[in-house]
Short mmCIF file of C-alpha atoms and ligand atoms in Angstrom, two decimals:
data_model
loop_
_atom_site.label_atom_id
_atom_site.label_comp_id
_atom_site.label_asym_id
_atom_site.label_seq_id
_atom_site.Cartn_x
_atom_site.Cartn_y
_atom_site.Cartn_z
CA MET A 1 16.15 -41.73 26.57
CA ASN A 2 15.67 -42.17 22.62
CA LEU A 3 13.52 -45.21 20.96
CA ALA A 4 14.63 -44.09 17.15
CA ASP A 5 16.57 -47.11 16.32
CA LEU A 6 13.43 -49.33 17.72
CA LEU A 7 11.35 -47.72 15.91
CA LYS A 8 12.68 -48.30 12.75
CA LYS A 9 13.63 -51.48 13.98
CA SER A 10 9.73 -53.38 15.22
CA LEU A 11 7.50 -50.66 11.92
CA ASP A 12 7.36 -52.04 8.34
CA SER A 13 9.13 -49.00 6.39
CA SER A 14 6.61 -48.09 4.71
CA LEU A 15 5.18 -46.86 8.25
CA VAL A 16 8.27 -45.76 9.65
CA ASP A 17 8.87 -43.30 5.46
CA LEU A 18 4.90 -42.57 6.58
CA ILE A 19 5.25 -41.27 10.32
CA HIS A 20 7.95 -39.19 8.47
CA ARG A 21 6.11 -37.71 5.73
CA VAL A 22 3.22 -36.77 8.24
CA ALA A 23 6.14 -35.30 10.58
CA ASP A 24 7.06 -33.02 8.08
CA GLU A 25 3.91 -31.72 8.13
CA SER A 26 3.45 -31.10 11.20
CA SER A 27 6.64 -28.99 12.09
CA SER A 28 6.00 -27.03 9.06
CA LEU A 29 2.80 -26.30 10.92
CA GLY A 30 4.73 -25.78 14.44
CA PHE A 31 3.10 -28.49 16.04
CA PRO A 32 5.47 -31.32 17.58
CA LEU A 33 4.19 -34.97 16.79
CA TYR A 34 3.87 -38.24 19.06
CA LEU A 35 3.14 -41.71 18.76
CA VAL A 36 1.40 -42.59 22.23
CA GLY A 37 -0.54 -44.91 24.25
CA GLY A 38 -1.32 -48.17 23.23
CA SER A 39 1.15 -47.81 20.02
CA VAL A 40 3.95 -46.92 22.48
CA ARG A 41 3.04 -49.52 24.96
CA ASP A 42 3.63 -52.18 22.17
CA LEU A 43 6.50 -51.35 20.83
CA MET A 44 8.31 -51.46 23.94
CA LEU A 45 7.35 -54.91 24.61
CA GLY A 46 8.31 -55.62 21.01
CA ARG A 47 4.43 -57.11 20.19
CA PRO A 48 3.53 -56.42 16.65
CA ILE A 49 2.07 -52.47 16.31
CA VAL A 50 -1.47 -52.93 14.50
CA ASP A 51 -2.26 -49.40 14.92
CA LEU A 52 -0.73 -45.83 15.51
CA ASP A 53 -2.14 -43.77 17.18
CA LEU A 54 -0.65 -40.28 16.65
CA THR A 55 -0.87 -37.19 18.90
CA LEU A 56 -0.09 -33.51 18.24
CA GLU A 57 0.08 -30.22 20.33
CA GLY A 58 -1.19 -28.75 17.73
CA ASP A 59 -4.74 -28.46 15.55
CA ALA A 60 -5.14 -32.29 14.60
CA ILE A 61 -7.87 -30.87 12.20
CA LYS A 62 -6.00 -28.56 10.25
CA LEU A 63 -2.90 -31.14 9.92
CA ALA A 64 -5.16 -33.99 8.87
CA ARG A 65 -6.42 -31.67 5.91
CA ALA A 66 -3.15 -30.47 4.79
CA LEU A 67 -2.02 -34.05 4.52
CA VAL A 68 -5.19 -34.81 2.33
CA LYS A 69 -4.21 -31.40 0.27
CA LYS A 70 -0.72 -32.91 -0.37
CA TYR A 71 -1.64 -36.55 -0.68
CA GLY A 72 -4.91 -37.15 -1.24
CA GLY A 73 -7.75 -39.01 0.18
CA ASP A 74 -10.78 -38.06 2.51
CA LEU A 75 -10.92 -36.32 5.66
CA THR A 76 -13.45 -37.29 8.59
CA THR A 77 -13.41 -34.90 12.01
CA HIS A 78 -14.73 -34.90 15.63
CA GLU A 79 -14.53 -30.86 16.07
CA LYS A 80 -15.73 -31.45 19.59
CA PHE A 81 -12.65 -33.81 20.23
CA HIS A 82 -10.17 -32.36 18.26
CA THR A 83 -9.53 -35.32 16.13
CA ALA A 84 -9.27 -36.31 12.48
CA THR A 85 -9.10 -39.08 10.09
CA TRP A 86 -7.03 -39.24 7.14
CA VAL A 87 -8.34 -41.69 4.94
CA PHE A 88 -5.68 -43.44 2.48
CA ASN A 89 -6.44 -43.45 -1.17
CA SER A 90 -4.64 -46.90 -1.27
CA PRO A 91 -3.36 -49.02 2.27
CA VAL A 92 -0.19 -48.40 3.46
CA SER A 93 1.10 -51.65 4.79
CA SER A 94 -2.01 -52.53 6.57
CA LEU A 95 -3.25 -49.67 7.55
CA GLN A 96 -6.24 -48.31 5.69
CA SER A 97 -5.77 -44.63 7.54
CA LEU A 98 -4.64 -42.47 10.46
CA ASP A 99 -6.12 -40.84 12.78
CA PHE A 100 -4.55 -37.52 14.64
CA ALA A 101 -5.49 -36.58 18.38
CA SER A 102 -4.94 -32.41 20.01
CA THR A 103 -3.32 -32.86 22.85
CA ARG A 104 -5.76 -32.71 25.85
CA ARG A 105 -7.28 -32.56 28.67
CA GLU A 106 -10.26 -34.35 30.05
CA THR A 107 -12.51 -34.02 32.62
CA TYR A 108 -15.76 -35.43 33.98
CA SER A 109 -18.73 -33.82 35.25
CA HIS A 110 -19.92 -36.44 37.31
CA PRO A 111 -18.65 -40.48 37.70
CA GLY A 112 -18.77 -42.40 35.13
CA ALA A 113 -20.16 -39.55 32.38
CA LEU A 114 -18.92 -39.17 29.19
CA PRO A 115 -15.46 -36.39 29.58
CA THR A 116 -15.40 -33.31 28.41
CA VAL A 117 -12.53 -32.37 25.68
CA THR A 118 -10.34 -29.22 26.07
CA LYS A 119 -6.90 -28.74 24.41
CA SER A 120 -4.23 -28.48 25.76
CA THR A 121 -0.42 -29.56 26.45
CA LEU A 122 0.99 -33.61 26.33
CA ASP A 123 1.73 -33.61 30.07
CA ASP A 124 -2.09 -33.12 30.64
CA ASP A 125 -2.61 -35.40 28.17
CA LEU A 126 -0.47 -38.29 29.18
CA ARG A 127 -1.93 -37.51 32.82
CA ARG A 128 -5.61 -37.51 31.58
CA ARG A 129 -5.35 -41.63 30.54
CA ASP A 130 -5.81 -44.68 31.91
CA PHE A 131 -2.62 -46.50 33.58
CA THR A 132 0.95 -45.73 33.38
CA ILE A 133 1.83 -48.33 30.55
CA ASN A 134 -0.48 -46.33 28.58
CA ALA A 135 0.86 -42.83 29.37
CA MET A 136 4.59 -42.61 27.51
CA ALA A 137 4.53 -41.21 24.20
CA ILE A 138 7.07 -41.35 20.97
CA ARG A 139 8.51 -37.78 20.11
CA VAL A 140 7.91 -38.31 15.83
CA ASP A 141 8.86 -35.20 14.45
CA SER A 142 12.43 -33.19 13.69
CA GLU A 143 15.81 -34.11 15.06
CA ARG A 144 13.99 -35.00 18.03
CA PHE A 145 12.43 -38.29 16.48
CA GLY A 146 12.55 -41.69 19.08
CA GLU A 147 12.46 -38.83 22.13
CA LEU A 148 10.57 -41.46 25.06
CA HIS A 149 8.21 -39.04 27.04
CA ASP A 150 7.29 -40.96 30.36
CA PRO A 151 6.68 -38.85 33.03
CA LEU A 152 4.20 -40.97 35.31
CA GLY A 153 6.61 -43.76 35.26
CA GLY A 154 5.40 -46.47 32.70
CA GLN A 155 8.73 -48.02 31.64
CA LYS A 156 9.26 -49.01 34.87
CA ASP A 157 5.86 -50.05 35.07
CA LEU A 158 6.16 -52.30 31.66
CA GLU A 159 9.22 -53.62 33.10
CA ASN A 160 7.63 -54.81 36.64
CA LYS A 161 4.77 -55.89 35.29
CA LEU A 162 2.45 -53.71 36.74
CA ILE A 163 -1.18 -52.47 35.64
CA ARG A 164 -1.81 -48.84 37.85
CA VAL A 165 -3.78 -46.39 37.36
CA LEU A 166 -2.83 -42.56 37.19
CA HIS A 167 -5.20 -41.28 40.15
CA PRO A 168 -7.05 -42.82 42.55
CA ASN A 169 -10.31 -41.31 41.23
CA SER A 170 -9.17 -43.07 37.76
CA PHE A 171 -12.10 -45.80 38.17
CA MET A 172 -14.86 -43.42 39.55
CA ASP A 173 -14.38 -41.03 36.71
CA ASP A 174 -14.16 -44.10 33.88
CA PRO A 175 -14.96 -47.32 35.55
CA THR A 176 -14.60 -49.54 32.09
CA ARG A 177 -11.49 -49.04 33.00
CA ILE A 178 -11.09 -51.96 35.65
CA PHE A 179 -12.51 -54.33 32.16
CA ARG A 180 -9.19 -52.69 30.59
CA ALA A 181 -6.82 -53.31 33.53
CA VAL A 182 -8.07 -57.03 33.31
CA ARG A 183 -7.96 -57.25 29.83
CA TYR A 184 -4.22 -55.79 29.74
CA ALA A 185 -3.22 -58.14 33.11
CA ALA A 186 -4.18 -61.16 31.20
CA ARG A 187 -3.23 -60.04 27.59
CA TYR A 188 0.70 -59.32 29.04
CA GLY A 189 0.38 -61.60 32.06
CA PHE A 190 1.26 -58.49 34.38
CA LYS A 191 -0.56 -57.88 37.58
CA ILE A 192 -2.72 -55.68 38.55
CA ASP A 193 -1.18 -53.30 41.49
CA SER A 194 -2.30 -53.35 44.63
CA GLU A 195 -3.52 -50.23 45.08
CA THR A 196 -5.42 -50.33 42.69
CA LEU A 197 -6.66 -53.56 42.84
CA LYS A 198 -8.09 -51.63 45.92
CA LEU A 199 -10.12 -49.20 43.81
CA VAL A 200 -11.81 -51.69 42.53
CA ASN A 201 -14.53 -51.33 44.99
CA ALA A 202 -18.13 -50.92 45.85
CA GLU A 203 -18.05 -47.91 45.00
CA SER A 204 -16.94 -47.53 41.59
CA LEU A 205 -18.91 -51.00 40.98
CA LYS A 206 -21.87 -48.61 41.44
CA VAL A 207 -20.80 -46.36 38.96
CA LEU A 208 -19.79 -49.51 36.59
CA SER A 209 -23.18 -50.69 37.12
CA GLY A 210 -25.00 -47.34 36.23
CA LEU A 211 -22.94 -47.45 32.91
CA SER A 212 -24.81 -47.27 29.42
CA GLY A 213 -25.44 -50.35 27.89
CA GLU A 214 -23.61 -50.00 24.94
CA ARG A 215 -20.47 -48.45 26.66
CA LEU A 216 -20.91 -51.92 28.82
CA ARG A 217 -21.47 -54.58 25.83
CA ASN A 218 -18.37 -53.03 23.82
CA GLU A 219 -15.98 -54.19 27.01
CA PHE A 220 -17.85 -57.91 26.35
CA ASP A 221 -17.00 -57.81 22.72
CA LEU A 222 -13.51 -56.72 23.49
CA ILE A 223 -13.28 -58.94 25.88
CA PHE A 224 -14.74 -62.38 22.95
CA ALA A 225 -12.11 -61.16 20.75
CA GLU A 226 -9.00 -61.80 23.56
CA LYS A 227 -7.13 -65.15 22.88
CA ASN A 228 -7.15 -64.97 26.76
CA TYR A 229 -10.22 -64.29 27.55
CA PRO A 230 -11.09 -67.12 29.69
CA THR A 231 -8.81 -65.64 32.58
CA MET A 232 -10.32 -62.07 32.58
CA PHE A 233 -13.41 -63.63 33.25
CA ALA A 234 -12.53 -65.64 36.03
CA ARG A 235 -10.93 -62.21 37.29
CA LEU A 236 -14.15 -59.88 36.33
CA ALA A 237 -15.90 -62.85 38.82
CA ASP A 238 -13.39 -62.26 41.33
CA LEU A 239 -13.32 -58.89 41.33
CA ASN A 240 -17.41 -58.96 41.75
CA VAL A 241 -17.92 -57.15 38.65
CA LEU A 242 -20.33 -59.46 36.99
CA SER A 243 -22.31 -59.84 39.62
CA ALA A 244 -22.44 -55.96 40.00
CA LEU A 245 -23.88 -56.41 36.40
CA GLU A 246 -26.06 -59.68 37.96
CA ALA A 247 -24.66 -61.66 35.24
CA PRO A 248 -23.11 -65.02 35.25
CA ASN A 249 -20.12 -66.51 35.77
CA PHE A 250 -18.40 -68.32 32.01
CA ASP A 251 -18.61 -71.96 32.42
CA ALA A 252 -14.62 -72.80 32.45
CA SER A 253 -15.91 -76.17 30.98
CA PHE A 254 -16.77 -74.15 27.43
CA VAL A 255 -13.77 -71.94 27.47
CA SER A 256 -11.83 -74.16 24.45
CA LEU A 257 -15.28 -74.05 21.94
CA ILE A 258 -15.49 -70.28 21.38
CA ASP A 259 -12.10 -71.15 18.65
CA LYS A 260 -14.16 -73.73 16.75
CA LEU A 261 -15.89 -72.10 14.25
CA PRO A 262 -17.93 -73.89 11.89
CA GLU A 263 -16.03 -74.85 8.52
CA PRO A 264 -17.00 -72.42 5.22
CA SER A 265 -19.26 -75.65 3.95
CA LEU A 266 -21.31 -75.66 6.52
CA SER A 267 -22.52 -72.39 5.58
CA VAL A 268 -22.79 -71.07 9.30
CA GLU A 269 -21.54 -67.78 9.46
CA ILE A 270 -21.15 -67.29 13.03
CA ASP A 271 -18.41 -64.67 14.56
CA ARG A 272 -16.47 -65.62 17.28
CA VAL A 273 -17.60 -62.68 19.67
CA THR A 274 -21.67 -64.19 19.16
CA LEU A 275 -20.25 -67.25 19.72
CA GLY A 276 -18.72 -66.47 23.03
CA TYR A 277 -22.29 -65.01 24.18
CA ILE A 278 -23.77 -68.13 23.13
CA LEU A 279 -21.18 -70.11 25.37
CA TRP A 280 -21.72 -67.77 27.97
CA LEU A 281 -25.54 -67.27 28.43
CA ALA A 282 -26.64 -70.29 26.81
CA ASP A 283 -27.77 -71.58 29.90
CA SER A 284 -29.51 -69.31 31.21
CA SER A 285 -32.85 -68.63 31.34
CA PRO A 286 -34.73 -66.41 28.73
CA ARG A 287 -36.07 -64.39 31.24
CA LYS A 288 -32.12 -64.10 32.92
CA ILE A 289 -31.08 -63.83 28.58
CA GLN A 290 -33.89 -60.34 28.45
CA SER A 291 -32.82 -58.65 31.73
CA LEU A 292 -29.40 -59.28 30.15
CA SER A 293 -30.06 -57.88 26.90
CA ALA A 294 -31.21 -54.56 28.51
CA ARG A 295 -28.79 -54.01 30.98
CA LEU A 296 -26.30 -54.86 28.51
CA ALA A 297 -27.91 -53.12 25.39
CA PHE A 298 -27.83 -56.75 22.46
CA THR A 299 -28.94 -56.38 19.41
CA ALA A 300 -32.16 -57.55 18.80
CA GLU A 301 -30.64 -60.28 17.02
CA LEU A 302 -28.17 -61.19 19.43
CA THR A 303 -30.99 -61.39 21.73
CA GLU A 304 -32.75 -63.84 19.60
CA THR A 305 -29.85 -65.62 19.30
CA LEU A 306 -29.08 -65.69 22.98
CA ILE A 307 -33.08 -66.78 23.62
CA SER A 308 -33.75 -69.67 21.20
CA ALA A 309 -30.02 -70.79 21.56
CA SER A 310 -31.23 -71.19 25.68
CA LYS A 311 -34.71 -72.69 24.42
CA LEU A 312 -32.55 -75.24 22.55
CA LYS A 313 -31.24 -76.33 25.28
CA SER A 314 -34.07 -77.00 27.24
CA MET A 315 -35.52 -78.93 25.12
CA LEU A 316 -32.69 -81.78 24.52
CA THR A 317 -33.96 -84.33 26.91
CA GLU A 318 -37.27 -84.13 25.11
CA LEU A 319 -36.25 -84.91 21.55
CA LYS A 320 -33.64 -87.21 22.77
CA ASN A 321 -35.45 -90.31 20.79
CA ALA A 322 -37.34 -88.06 18.49
CA LYS A 323 -36.98 -88.82 13.94
CA PRO A 324 -34.85 -86.16 11.84
CA SER A 325 -38.14 -84.67 11.02
CA ALA A 326 -39.47 -84.29 14.05
CA TRP A 327 -35.82 -82.79 15.12
CA THR A 328 -36.06 -80.26 11.68
CA LEU A 329 -39.60 -78.92 12.91
CA ALA A 330 -38.58 -78.49 16.36
CA ILE A 331 -35.64 -76.41 15.24
CA GLU A 332 -35.59 -75.29 12.02
CA ASN A 333 -36.84 -71.40 12.34
CA MET A 334 -34.21 -70.75 15.61
CA PRO A 335 -31.36 -68.82 14.17
CA LEU A 336 -28.27 -71.44 12.34
CA ASP A 337 -25.75 -69.86 14.78
CA SER A 338 -27.71 -70.83 18.23
CA ILE A 339 -28.08 -74.18 16.37
CA TYR A 340 -24.60 -74.50 16.14
CA GLY A 341 -23.59 -72.98 19.40
CA VAL A 342 -25.67 -75.39 21.58
CA TYR A 343 -24.12 -78.38 19.20
CA LEU A 344 -21.28 -77.59 20.49
CA MET A 345 -21.49 -77.19 23.79
CA THR A 346 -23.71 -80.83 24.15
CA ASN A 347 -21.61 -82.10 20.84
CA GLU A 348 -26.04 -83.35 20.18
CA LYS A 349 -25.24 -85.22 16.50
CA PRO A 350 -28.76 -84.15 15.46
CA LEU A 351 -27.84 -80.74 15.51
CA PHE A 352 -24.70 -81.09 13.31
CA ASP A 353 -26.87 -82.97 11.08
CA PHE A 354 -29.34 -80.78 10.86
CA LEU A 355 -26.95 -77.76 9.83
CA SER A 356 -25.24 -80.17 7.51
CA THR A 357 -28.11 -81.85 6.06
CA TRP A 358 -31.21 -82.38 7.15
CA ARG A 359 -32.28 -78.48 6.58
CA HIS A 360 -31.15 -78.69 2.72
CA VAL A 361 -33.17 -81.69 2.43
CA LYS A 362 -36.58 -81.11 -0.26
CA PRO A 363 -39.04 -83.54 -1.81
CA ILE A 364 -39.00 -83.51 -5.24
CA THR A 365 -42.55 -82.68 -5.64
CA THR A 366 -43.84 -79.06 -5.83
CA GLY A 367 -46.29 -77.06 -4.99
CA ASP A 368 -46.58 -76.63 -8.89
CA ASP A 369 -46.76 -80.70 -8.95
CA LEU A 370 -49.61 -80.90 -6.95
CA LYS A 371 -50.76 -77.82 -9.18
CA ALA A 372 -50.53 -79.78 -12.34
CA ARG A 373 -52.54 -83.08 -10.58
CA GLY A 374 -55.63 -80.55 -10.15
CA LEU A 375 -55.26 -80.13 -6.51
CA LYS A 376 -56.24 -76.62 -5.32
CA PRO A 377 -53.74 -74.35 -3.24
CA GLY A 378 -54.53 -74.25 0.43
CA PRO A 379 -52.86 -74.67 3.44
CA LYS A 380 -53.01 -78.53 2.53
CA PHE A 381 -50.53 -77.93 0.28
CA GLY A 382 -47.75 -77.44 2.84
CA GLU A 383 -49.03 -80.20 4.93
CA ILE A 384 -49.07 -82.71 1.79
CA LEU A 385 -45.16 -81.17 1.15
CA ARG A 386 -43.76 -81.31 4.79
CA ARG A 387 -45.28 -84.68 5.22
CA LEU A 388 -42.92 -85.66 2.55
CA ARG A 389 -40.13 -83.82 3.37
CA ALA A 390 -40.30 -85.86 6.12
CA ALA A 391 -40.31 -89.02 4.96
CA TRP A 392 -37.21 -88.01 2.94
CA LEU A 393 -35.51 -86.65 7.02
CA ASP A 394 -36.21 -90.29 7.92
CA GLY A 395 -35.83 -92.66 5.78
CA GLU A 396 -39.11 -93.72 4.79
CA VAL A 397 -38.69 -92.55 0.56
CA ARG A 398 -35.13 -92.59 -1.01
CA SER A 399 -36.46 -92.25 -4.67
CA LEU A 400 -39.00 -90.50 -7.16
CA ASN A 401 -40.74 -93.66 -7.64
CA GLU A 402 -41.16 -94.41 -3.77
CA GLU A 403 -42.21 -90.41 -3.07
CA SER A 404 -44.43 -90.67 -5.94
CA GLU A 405 -45.96 -94.12 -4.14
CA LEU A 406 -46.27 -92.12 -0.97
CA LEU A 407 -47.88 -89.25 -2.25
CA ARG A 408 -50.31 -91.40 -4.27
CA ASN A 409 -51.52 -93.13 -0.74
CA ILE A 410 -51.88 -89.49 0.91
CA LEU A 411 -53.72 -88.13 -1.99
N1 CTP B 501 -7.58 -44.66 27.24
C1 CTP B 501 -7.28 -44.12 28.09
N2 CTP B 501 -8.69 -44.72 29.54
C2 CTP B 501 -9.84 -45.44 28.73
C3 CTP B 501 -9.80 -45.83 27.05
C4 CTP B 501 -8.68 -45.57 26.50
O1 CTP B 501 -6.80 -43.75 28.75
N3 CTP B 501 -11.09 -45.54 29.23
C5 CTP B 501 -5.98 -44.27 26.52
C6 CTP B 501 -5.29 -44.82 26.98
O2 CTP B 501 -4.21 -44.26 26.39
C7 CTP B 501 -5.07 -46.05 25.06
C8 CTP B 501 -5.29 -45.05 24.39
O3 CTP B 501 -6.28 -43.99 25.24
O4 CTP B 501 -3.48 -46.28 25.50
C9 CTP B 501 -6.18 -45.46 23.03
O5 CTP B 501 -7.35 -46.34 23.67
P1 CTP B 501 -7.29 -47.98 22.58
O6 CTP B 501 -7.30 -48.13 21.39
O7 CTP B 501 -8.57 -48.12 23.69
O8 CTP B 501 -6.15 -48.65 23.46
P2 CTP B 501 -4.90 -49.25 23.70
O9 CTP B 501 -4.40 -48.93 24.24
O10 CTP B 501 -4.95 -49.14 21.74
O11 CTP B 501 -5.16 -50.43 23.98
P3 CTP B 501 -5.90 -51.85 23.13
O12 CTP B 501 -4.36 -52.60 22.47
O13 CTP B 501 -6.44 -52.53 23.97
O14 CTP B 501 -6.39 -51.95 21.73
#
């Protein structure tokens, strides 16, 4: 099967030119070059290609070096993994760089270990991969441009909308593939093949729960970046992945809130992934969040955001009829992301008022003014200024005159 026409039709012409340039260089070094993995899958599904995954039967570092020499740009290499990145001087279409990998075989010293990489053939390279739909390659050099390599039945599984592993040990080797199966299934509306599904079992879940926090968190980050993340979470719960990690389910009533990022005028710079974690975990106790944070290697910042969100949620009943100054005092040291997330979850208007207005309210009088009145700087200063601010927040004073009068009364 030849996909040359599909390639030319689907890719931006500047990307086709780029592939030809790389292919010419690769040919002159004697290295067959292939588009592989996700790029081939998405091309065949008629979906936009956001990245070009290129692999060659030869020395990836040598190829990237030759390209940099000829066309300029920067080079990053990973000798151990036989990979290289060519960073362009200026972007081509939306690409800033190209990654090259030498075709490789991967072995796992024990279940869940990071693989040991050795250079090998294209066939081995396809066989080391996660699912049949990700194990196809299209040759892009020479007159064989467009030739499909599909030794494992990827095209048939794409047509039948099936996610299928290549061998029964796949999830034991790399249990992050369980997340990947769930992601692809929900993203494309595919089914996970029944034999593959059976491999998500107590044994592979045990290996999964022993993975490093960084690897596990990365999988959740990727899920929150997906449009159809609620289906993915529901599937992770069904497959006992969440319980294996002692993580809660995602409350279905919050799922649509992830798309409600704040208006820029609110000056809360929360991203979708952080908001996802808040919606997922703000109903957990601070202690539970601490243990998940250790389990999933959350950053200190994310942990603080989640714990504050959890604390804020449990403070809400108490704050119900409080004055704006009391709300402000209670929450002003919390991360804005936490306040925004809890606002979305509860629709508590004071939280919105705090973010949009209250947090910016200050008295007109400053510390310098107090000094000018002959007061000695000290803790009393802060107390006076806080009292004035509270008066503004609660509507007790509305003008400089009223503030000055209050100040006279206090002093
Ligand atoms: N791969 C694998 N096992 C993994 C991770 C990746 O076999 N645990 C292989 C797959 O063949 C995959 C390729 O490496 O297609 C590239 O991985 P990645 O960039 O993570 O995935 P994409 O296929 O590009 O998919 P996505 O659209 O989700 O990024």
